[in-house]
Amino acid sequence: MLDMIRGLAALEVALSHLRGFLFDDYFHLVNPSLLVKVFYFLTGFGHQSVTVFFVLSGYLVGGSVLAARSEGFFVRYSVQRLSRLWIVLLPCLAATALWNLLGYHVGGADFLNGKLDARTFVVLPVRTDIFAFLGNLFFLQTIVTPVYGDNVPLWSLANEFWYYVLFPLLYFGFKKETRNKILLRGICVASGIAILMALPWGICLGFIVWLSGMAIAAFEKHGIDKIFSSKWYGVPVILTCAGVFACSRFHFIHDIVLGLSFAAALPVFMRLPSLPKLVALPSAWLADFSYTLYLAHFSLAAFIWYGIFDSQRLQPSWAAGGRYGFSALVVIAYSFGLSLLFERNTDKLRRFVMRHLPGQESSRALAQPVSVAAATNEDKNRRES
């Protein structure tokens, strides 16, 4: 079920952005049919899907921190998180630079220079200089630098990275297991507080959403999650979550409310019956490259819009729908191809790095083949949003 949620969330973000490029804004439509209204409604949950990613990340990554011991943790954890992030981020930054460079020569200059209103997306004159590149590479976008090029979805990656840093620092700083390590605890807590004070307020608020996913993992660890199996809990929570997300399409609802409602429903989703193979297989396939799809789609979608379709937005029609479907297939195929080269090799990169870290006994253990159960757990924990 987590595969399906994560895969659909990444697909929703891509389809939402693509619709914003290729179709007129809903309020500019002329007598939209019921089918068109449903289409606009279903492809309008892009930002909400990012909130879902934060909750899933808190559940998976935060849960892995809760299950860890402090000895040797920070080295292993750093390798796991950075390899996961960088193996996709670096090629996607390079691809963004390529699409933007080509874009200036095929009709994208107005969009890239901020002179063309993208309606759904606020794109100022893009920055593809080395300072912006390094800022995004080290997760300082929206903090020190803007997002790199026109790749708007990069904003959330800064949030994710700093949540990965913050939670272990605060957790091990206050954990009873480390009560005799006063200096270590002091450094962890002081570092965590300093980072929180330095981060923008929006990122700090998003940390609450991330922590809500971690809280579900904590409930499971302590056996409190049995209450989630009750239909008296499950049915109202699922209906409430669906209502909150549906209302967010028409009224402003804060991300914290969205995150808490989805986090409350997450244990119920995980207890639903197993999906039939007809659904489970494509869900797993989509989930396996959801991270690449999220980071790679925007610049290509923009390039298709201004480079192939001359920056035109159309009223919904069957012809416009065909254009949209074709573009969506191109974006998905492109992202899948990139994932085969990079994201698919995340575990290989981790083992390589751990083998070559000097003086790390854990590196040799990680480099060896693992049991099926351990491999399954590792696969689960590496598939964060």
CSV table of C-alpha atoms in Angstrom, one decimal:
chain,number,residue,atom,x,y,z
A,1,MET,CA,0.0,0.0,0.0
A,2,LEU,CA,2.9,2.4,0.8
A,3,ASP,CA,4.2,1.7,-2.7
A,4,MET,CA,0.9,2.7,-4.3
A,5,ILE,CA,0.6,5.9,-2.2
A,6,ARG,CA,4.2,7.0,-2.9
A,7,GLY,CA,4.0,6.2,-6.6
A,8,LEU,CA,0.6,7.9,-7.0
A,9,ALA,CA,1.8,11.0,-5.1
A,10,ALA,CA,4.8,11.4,-7.4
A,11,LEU,CA,2.6,10.9,-10.5
A,12,GLU,CA,0.1,13.4,-9.2
A,13,VAL,CA,2.8,16.1,-8.8
A,14,ALA,CA,4.0,15.5,-12.4
A,15,LEU,CA,0.5,15.4,-13.9
A,16,SER,CA,-0.5,18.5,-12.0
A,17,HIS,CA,2.4,20.5,-13.3
A,18,LEU,CA,1.9,19.2,-16.8
A,19,ARG,CA,-1.8,20.2,-16.8
A,20,GLY,CA,-0.8,23.7,-15.6
A,21,PHE,CA,1.4,24.0,-18.6
A,22,LEU,CA,-0.8,22.6,-21.3
A,23,PHE,CA,-4.4,23.6,-20.3
A,24,ASP,CA,-6.0,26.9,-19.4
A,25,ASP,CA,-6.6,27.6,-15.7
A,26,TYR,CA,-9.9,26.3,-14.5
A,27,PHE,CA,-11.3,29.8,-14.0
A,28,HIS,CA,-10.7,30.5,-17.6
A,29,LEU,CA,-12.7,27.5,-18.9
A,30,VAL,CA,-15.8,28.0,-20.9
A,31,ASN,CA,-18.7,25.8,-19.8
A,32,PRO,CA,-16.6,22.9,-18.6
A,33,SER,CA,-18.2,19.5,-18.7
A,34,LEU,CA,-18.5,17.1,-15.7
A,35,LEU,CA,-15.6,15.1,-17.2
A,36,VAL,CA,-13.4,18.2,-17.4
A,37,LYS,CA,-14.3,19.1,-13.8
A,38,VAL,CA,-13.3,15.7,-12.6
A,39,PHE,CA,-10.1,15.9,-14.5
A,40,TYR,CA,-9.1,19.2,-13.0
A,41,PHE,CA,-10.1,18.1,-9.6
A,42,LEU,CA,-8.0,14.9,-9.7
A,43,THR,CA,-5.0,16.6,-11.1
A,44,GLY,CA,-5.1,19.4,-8.6
A,45,PHE,CA,-3.5,17.7,-5.6
A,46,GLY,CA,0.2,18.5,-6.5
A,47,HIS,CA,1.0,20.4,-3.3
A,48,GLN,CA,-1.0,18.1,-1.1
A,49,SER,CA,1.0,15.2,-2.5
A,50,VAL,CA,4.2,16.8,-1.3
A,51,THR,CA,2.7,16.8,2.2
A,52,VAL,CA,2.0,13.1,1.8
A,53,PHE,CA,5.7,12.6,0.9
A,54,PHE,CA,6.8,14.4,4.1
A,55,VAL,CA,4.6,12.1,6.3
A,56,LEU,CA,5.8,9.0,4.5
A,57,SER,CA,9.4,10.2,4.9
A,58,GLY,CA,8.9,10.8,8.6
A,59,TYR,CA,7.4,7.3,9.0
A,60,LEU,CA,10.1,5.5,7.1
A,61,VAL,CA,13.3,7.5,7.8
A,62,GLY,CA,12.2,8.6,11.3
A,63,GLY,CA,11.2,5.0,12.0
A,64,SER,CA,14.6,3.7,11.0
A,65,VAL,CA,16.2,6.3,13.4
A,66,LEU,CA,14.0,5.1,16.3
A,67,ALA,CA,15.2,1.5,15.7
A,68,ALA,CA,18.9,2.4,15.7
A,69,ARG,CA,21.5,2.7,18.4
A,70,SER,CA,23.8,5.6,18.6
A,71,GLU,CA,27.1,3.6,18.2
A,72,GLY,CA,28.3,4.1,14.7
A,73,PHE,CA,24.8,5.4,13.7
A,74,PHE,CA,25.7,8.8,12.2
A,75,VAL,CA,28.2,7.4,9.7
A,76,ARG,CA,25.9,4.7,8.4
A,77,TYR,CA,22.9,7.1,8.4
A,78,SER,CA,24.8,9.8,6.6
A,79,VAL,CA,25.9,7.4,3.9
A,80,GLN,CA,22.3,6.0,3.5
A,81,ARG,CA,20.6,9.4,3.3
A,82,LEU,CA,23.2,11.2,1.2
A,83,SER,CA,23.6,8.4,-1.3
A,84,ARG,CA,19.8,8.3,-1.6
A,85,LEU,CA,19.5,12.0,-2.3
A,86,TRP,CA,22.6,12.7,-4.4
A,87,ILE,CA,22.5,9.8,-6.8
A,88,VAL,CA,19.3,11.3,-8.2
A,89,LEU,CA,19.8,15.0,-7.4
A,90,LEU,CA,23.1,15.4,-9.2
A,91,PRO,CA,22.0,14.0,-12.6
A,92,CYS,CA,18.7,15.9,-12.3
A,93,LEU,CA,20.5,19.2,-11.7
A,94,ALA,CA,22.6,18.5,-14.8
A,95,ALA,CA,19.5,17.6,-16.8
A,96,THR,CA,17.8,20.8,-15.6
A,97,ALA,CA,20.8,22.8,-16.9
A,98,LEU,CA,20.6,21.1,-20.2
A,99,TRP,CA,16.9,21.6,-20.7
A,100,ASN,CA,17.1,25.2,-19.7
A,101,LEU,CA,20.1,25.9,-22.0
A,102,LEU,CA,18.3,24.3,-24.9
A,103,GLY,CA,15.1,26.2,-23.8
A,104,TYR,CA,16.6,29.6,-24.5
A,105,HIS,CA,17.0,28.6,-28.1
A,106,VAL,CA,13.6,26.9,-28.8
A,107,GLY,CA,11.1,29.5,-27.5
A,108,GLY,CA,11.6,29.3,-23.8
A,109,ALA,CA,13.4,32.6,-23.2
A,110,ASP,CA,10.3,34.5,-22.0
A,111,PHE,CA,9.4,31.7,-19.6
A,112,LEU,CA,12.9,31.3,-18.3
A,113,ASN,CA,13.4,35.0,-17.9
A,114,GLY,CA,10.3,35.4,-15.9
A,115,LYS,CA,8.4,37.4,-18.6
A,116,LEU,CA,5.8,34.8,-19.3
A,117,ASP,CA,3.2,34.2,-16.7
A,118,ALA,CA,3.1,30.5,-15.9
A,119,ARG,CA,0.0,31.0,-13.9
A,120,THR,CA,0.3,27.9,-11.7
A,121,PHE,CA,4.0,28.3,-11.1
A,122,VAL,CA,6.0,31.3,-10.0
A,123,VAL,CA,9.2,31.2,-12.0
A,124,LEU,CA,11.5,34.2,-11.7
A,125,PRO,CA,14.4,34.6,-14.1
A,126,VAL,CA,16.1,31.2,-13.6
A,127,ARG,CA,19.5,30.8,-12.0
A,128,THR,CA,21.9,28.3,-13.5
A,129,ASP,CA,25.1,29.7,-12.2
A,130,ILE,CA,27.6,27.7,-10.1
A,131,PHE,CA,26.5,29.3,-6.9
A,132,ALA,CA,22.9,28.2,-7.4
A,133,PHE,CA,24.1,24.8,-8.5
A,134,LEU,CA,26.1,24.3,-5.3
A,135,GLY,CA,23.4,25.7,-3.1
A,136,ASN,CA,20.9,23.1,-4.4
A,137,LEU,CA,23.5,20.4,-4.3
A,138,PHE,CA,24.0,21.0,-0.6
A,139,PHE,CA,20.2,21.6,0.1
A,140,LEU,CA,20.3,25.3,0.6
A,141,GLN,CA,17.6,26.2,-1.9
A,142,THR,CA,15.0,28.5,-0.4
A,143,ILE,CA,17.4,29.2,2.4
A,144,VAL,CA,20.5,30.8,0.7
A,145,THR,CA,19.8,30.3,-3.0
A,146,PRO,CA,16.7,29.9,-5.2
A,147,VAL,CA,15.9,26.5,-6.8
A,148,TYR,CA,18.2,25.6,-9.6
A,149,GLY,CA,17.0,26.6,-13.0
A,150,ASP,CA,13.2,26.2,-13.5
A,151,ASN,CA,13.1,23.0,-11.4
A,152,VAL,CA,10.5,24.3,-8.9
A,153,PRO,CA,10.0,20.9,-7.1
A,154,LEU,CA,13.5,21.2,-5.7
A,155,TRP,CA,12.2,23.4,-2.9
A,156,SER,CA,10.9,20.4,-1.0
A,157,LEU,CA,14.3,18.6,-1.1
A,158,ALA,CA,15.8,21.2,1.2
A,159,ASN,CA,13.0,20.5,3.7
A,160,GLU,CA,13.6,16.8,3.5
A,161,PHE,CA,17.4,17.0,4.0
A,162,TRP,CA,17.2,19.3,7.1
A,163,TYR,CA,14.5,17.0,8.6
A,164,TYR,CA,16.9,14.1,8.1
A,165,VAL,CA,19.6,16.1,10.0
A,166,LEU,CA,17.4,17.5,12.7
A,167,PHE,CA,15.5,14.5,14.0
A,168,PRO,CA,18.6,12.2,14.8
A,169,LEU,CA,20.3,15.1,16.5
A,170,LEU,CA,17.3,15.9,18.7
A,171,TYR,CA,16.4,12.2,19.2
A,172,PHE,CA,19.8,11.1,20.4
A,173,GLY,CA,20.3,14.3,22.3
A,174,PHE,CA,17.3,13.4,24.5
A,175,LYS,CA,17.4,9.6,24.4
A,176,LYS,CA,17.9,7.9,27.7
A,177,GLU,CA,20.3,5.4,26.2
A,178,THR,CA,22.9,8.2,25.8
A,179,ARG,CA,22.4,9.6,29.3
A,180,ASN,CA,26.0,8.9,30.3
A,181,LYS,CA,27.3,10.6,27.2
A,182,ILE,CA,26.8,14.2,28.3
A,183,LEU,CA,29.1,15.8,25.8
A,184,LEU,CA,27.6,13.9,22.8
A,185,ARG,CA,24.1,14.8,24.0
A,186,GLY,CA,24.9,18.4,24.5
A,187,ILE,CA,26.5,18.7,21.0
A,188,CYS,CA,23.4,17.0,19.4
A,189,VAL,CA,20.9,19.2,21.2
A,190,ALA,CA,22.8,22.4,20.7
A,191,SER,CA,23.3,21.6,17.0
A,192,GLY,CA,19.6,20.8,16.5
A,193,ILE,CA,18.5,24.0,18.2
A,194,ALA,CA,21.0,26.1,16.2
A,195,ILE,CA,19.8,24.6,12.9
A,196,LEU,CA,16.1,25.2,13.8
A,197,MET,CA,16.9,28.8,14.6
A,198,ALA,CA,18.7,29.2,11.3
A,199,LEU,CA,16.0,27.6,9.1
A,200,PRO,CA,13.2,29.6,7.6
A,201,TRP,CA,9.9,29.5,9.5
A,202,GLY,CA,8.2,27.5,6.7
A,203,ILE,CA,10.7,24.7,6.8
A,204,CYS,CA,10.3,24.5,10.6
A,205,LEU,CA,6.5,24.2,10.3
A,206,GLY,CA,7.0,21.5,7.8
A,207,PHE,CA,9.0,19.6,10.4
A,208,ILE,CA,5.8,19.1,12.3
A,209,VAL,CA,4.3,17.3,9.3
A,210,TRP,CA,7.4,15.1,9.0
A,211,LEU,CA,7.3,14.3,12.7
A,212,SER,CA,3.7,13.2,12.5
A,213,GLY,CA,4.8,10.4,10.2
A,214,MET,CA,7.6,9.5,12.7
A,215,ALA,CA,5.0,9.5,15.5
A,216,ILE,CA,3.1,6.7,13.7
A,217,ALA,CA,6.3,4.7,13.6
A,218,ALA,CA,6.8,5.3,17.3
A,219,PHE,CA,3.3,4.1,18.1
A,220,GLU,CA,4.1,0.9,16.2
A,221,LYS,CA,7.3,0.4,18.1
A,222,HIS,CA,5.6,0.6,21.5
A,223,GLY,CA,2.6,-1.5,20.5
A,224,ILE,CA,0.1,1.4,20.8
A,225,ASP,CA,-1.0,0.9,17.2
A,226,LYS,CA,-3.5,-1.8,18.0
A,227,ILE,CA,-6.2,0.8,18.2
A,228,PHE,CA,-5.7,1.5,14.5
A,229,SER,CA,-7.2,-1.9,13.7
A,230,SER,CA,-10.6,-1.0,15.0
A,231,LYS,CA,-13.2,-0.1,12.4
A,232,TRP,CA,-14.5,2.5,14.9
A,233,TYR,CA,-11.1,4.3,14.4
A,234,GLY,CA,-10.5,3.4,10.7
A,235,VAL,CA,-13.7,4.5,9.0
A,236,PRO,CA,-14.1,8.0,10.6
A,237,VAL,CA,-10.3,8.7,10.1
A,238,ILE,CA,-10.3,7.7,6.4
A,239,LEU,CA,-13.5,9.8,5.8
A,240,THR,CA,-12.0,12.7,7.7
A,241,CYS,CA,-8.7,12.5,5.8
A,242,ALA,CA,-10.6,12.4,2.4
A,243,GLY,CA,-12.8,15.3,3.4
A,244,VAL,CA,-9.8,17.4,4.5
A,245,PHE,CA,-7.9,16.8,1.2
A,246,ALA,CA,-11.0,17.4,-0.9
A,247,CYS,CA,-11.8,20.7,0.9
A,248,SER,CA,-8.2,21.8,0.4
A,249,ARG,CA,-8.9,22.0,-3.4
A,250,PHE,CA,-11.4,24.8,-2.7
A,251,HIS,CA,-10.3,26.4,0.5
A,252,PHE,CA,-6.9,27.1,2.1
A,253,ILE,CA,-6.0,24.3,4.6
A,254,HIS,CA,-2.7,24.5,6.3
A,255,ASP,CA,-0.1,21.8,5.5
A,256,ILE,CA,0.0,20.9,9.2
A,257,VAL,CA,-3.7,20.0,9.1
A,258,LEU,CA,-3.2,18.0,5.9
A,259,GLY,CA,-0.2,16.2,7.3
A,260,LEU,CA,-1.8,15.3,10.6
A,261,SER,CA,-5.0,14.0,8.8
A,262,PHE,CA,-2.9,11.8,6.5
A,263,ALA,CA,-0.7,10.6,9.3
A,264,ALA,CA,-3.7,9.6,11.3
A,265,ALA,CA,-5.0,7.6,8.3
A,266,LEU,CA,-1.7,6.0,7.4
A,267,PRO,CA,-2.0,3.1,9.8
A,268,VAL,CA,-5.4,2.3,8.4
A,269,PHE,CA,-4.1,2.3,4.9
A,270,MET,CA,-1.3,-0.1,5.9
A,271,ARG,CA,-3.9,-2.5,7.3
A,272,LEU,CA,-6.0,-2.6,4.2
A,273,PRO,CA,-6.1,-6.0,2.3
A,274,SER,CA,-3.2,-6.7,0.0
A,275,LEU,CA,-3.6,-5.2,-3.5
A,276,PRO,CA,-4.3,-7.5,-6.4
A,277,LYS,CA,-1.3,-8.1,-8.6
A,278,LEU,CA,-2.9,-6.1,-11.4
A,279,VAL,CA,-2.6,-3.0,-9.1
A,280,ALA,CA,0.3,-4.0,-6.9
A,281,LEU,CA,2.8,-4.6,-9.8
A,282,PRO,CA,2.4,-1.2,-11.5
A,283,SER,CA,2.3,0.5,-8.1
A,284,ALA,CA,5.6,-1.1,-7.1
A,285,TRP,CA,7.1,-0.2,-10.6
A,286,LEU,CA,6.0,3.4,-10.2
A,287,ALA,CA,7.2,3.7,-6.6
A,288,ASP,CA,10.7,2.4,-7.6
A,289,PHE,CA,11.3,5.6,-9.6
A,290,SER,CA,9.0,8.0,-7.8
A,291,TYR,CA,12.0,10.1,-6.5
A,292,THR,CA,13.4,10.5,-10.0
A,293,LEU,CA,10.0,11.3,-11.4
A,294,TYR,CA,9.5,14.0,-8.8
A,295,LEU,CA,12.9,15.7,-9.5
A,296,ALA,CA,13.1,15.1,-13.3
A,297,HIS,CA,9.6,15.9,-14.6
A,298,PHE,CA,9.3,19.7,-14.3
A,299,SER,CA,12.0,21.0,-16.6
A,300,LEU,CA,11.1,18.5,-19.3
A,301,ALA,CA,7.4,19.3,-19.0
A,302,ALA,CA,8.2,23.0,-19.4
A,303,PHE,CA,10.5,22.3,-22.4
A,304,ILE,CA,7.7,20.3,-24.1
A,305,TRP,CA,5.3,23.2,-23.5
A,306,TYR,CA,7.3,26.0,-24.9
A,307,GLY,CA,9.6,24.1,-27.2
A,308,ILE,CA,7.0,21.8,-28.9
A,309,PHE,CA,3.7,23.5,-28.3
A,310,ASP,CA,4.8,27.1,-28.6
A,311,SER,CA,3.8,28.1,-25.0
A,312,GLN,CA,0.1,27.5,-25.8
A,313,ARG,CA,-2.5,26.7,-23.3
A,314,LEU,CA,-5.7,25.2,-24.6
A,315,GLN,CA,-9.3,24.7,-23.6
A,316,PRO,CA,-10.0,21.0,-22.8
A,317,SER,CA,-10.8,19.0,-25.9
A,318,TRP,CA,-10.1,15.5,-27.1
A,319,ALA,CA,-7.2,16.9,-29.2
A,320,ALA,CA,-5.8,18.7,-26.2
A,321,GLY,CA,-6.3,15.6,-24.1
A,322,GLY,CA,-4.2,13.6,-26.6
A,323,ARG,CA,-1.5,16.2,-26.4
A,324,TYR,CA,-1.5,15.9,-22.7
A,325,GLY,CA,-1.5,12.1,-22.7
A,326,PHE,CA,1.4,12.0,-25.1
A,327,SER,CA,3.4,14.5,-23.0
A,328,ALA,CA,2.7,12.6,-19.9
A,329,LEU,CA,4.0,9.4,-21.4
A,330,VAL,CA,7.2,11.1,-22.6
A,331,VAL,CA,7.8,12.6,-19.1
A,332,ILE,CA,7.2,9.2,-17.4
A,333,ALA,CA,9.4,7.3,-19.9
A,334,TYR,CA,12.2,9.8,-19.5
A,335,SER,CA,12.1,9.7,-15.7
A,336,PHE,CA,12.0,5.9,-15.8
A,337,GLY,CA,15.1,5.8,-18.1
A,338,LEU,CA,17.0,8.1,-15.7
A,339,SER,CA,16.0,6.0,-12.8
A,340,LEU,CA,17.5,2.9,-14.4
A,341,LEU,CA,20.9,4.7,-14.7
A,342,PHE,CA,20.9,6.2,-11.2
A,343,GLU,CA,18.1,5.6,-8.6
A,344,ARG,CA,18.1,1.9,-9.3
A,345,ASN,CA,21.8,1.8,-8.3
A,346,THR,CA,21.4,3.4,-4.9
A,347,ASP,CA,22.2,0.3,-2.9
A,348,LYS,CA,25.3,-0.4,-5.0
A,349,LEU,CA,26.6,3.1,-4.3
A,350,ARG,CA,26.0,2.7,-0.5
A,351,ARG,CA,27.9,-0.6,-0.4
A,352,PHE,CA,30.7,0.9,-2.4
A,353,VAL,CA,31.0,3.9,-0.1
A,354,MET,CA,30.8,1.9,3.1
A,355,ARG,CA,33.4,-0.6,1.9
A,356,HIS,CA,35.9,2.2,1.4
A,357,LEU,CA,35.3,4.1,4.6
A,358,PRO,CA,38.5,3.7,6.7
A,359,GLY,CA,38.2,2.2,10.1
A,360,GLN,CA,34.5,1.3,9.9
A,361,GLU,CA,33.6,-2.2,10.9
A,362,SER,CA,30.0,-1.6,9.9
A,363,SER,CA,31.2,-0.8,6.4
A,364,ARG,CA,32.3,-4.4,5.9
A,365,ALA,CA,29.1,-5.7,7.4
A,366,LEU,CA,27.0,-3.5,5.1
A,367,ALA,CA,29.1,-4.6,2.1
A,368,GLN,CA,28.3,-8.2,2.6
A,369,PRO,CA,25.1,-9.9,1.3
A,370,VAL,CA,22.2,-9.6,3.7
A,371,SER,CA,19.4,-11.9,4.6
A,372,VAL,CA,16.1,-11.7,2.8
A,373,ALA,CA,14.4,-10.2,5.8
A,374,ALA,CA,17.1,-7.6,6.3
A,375,ALA,CA,17.1,-6.8,2.6
A,376,THR,CA,13.3,-6.3,2.7
A,377,ASN,CA,13.7,-3.9,5.6
A,378,GLU,CA,16.5,-2.0,3.9
A,379,ASP,CA,14.4,-1.7,0.8
A,380,LYS,CA,11.5,-0.3,2.8
A,381,ASN,CA,13.7,2.3,4.6
A,382,ARG,CA,15.4,3.5,1.4
A,383,ARG,CA,12.1,4.3,-0.3
A,384,GLU,CA,11.4,7.5,1.5
A,385,SER,CA,9.8,10.5,-0.4
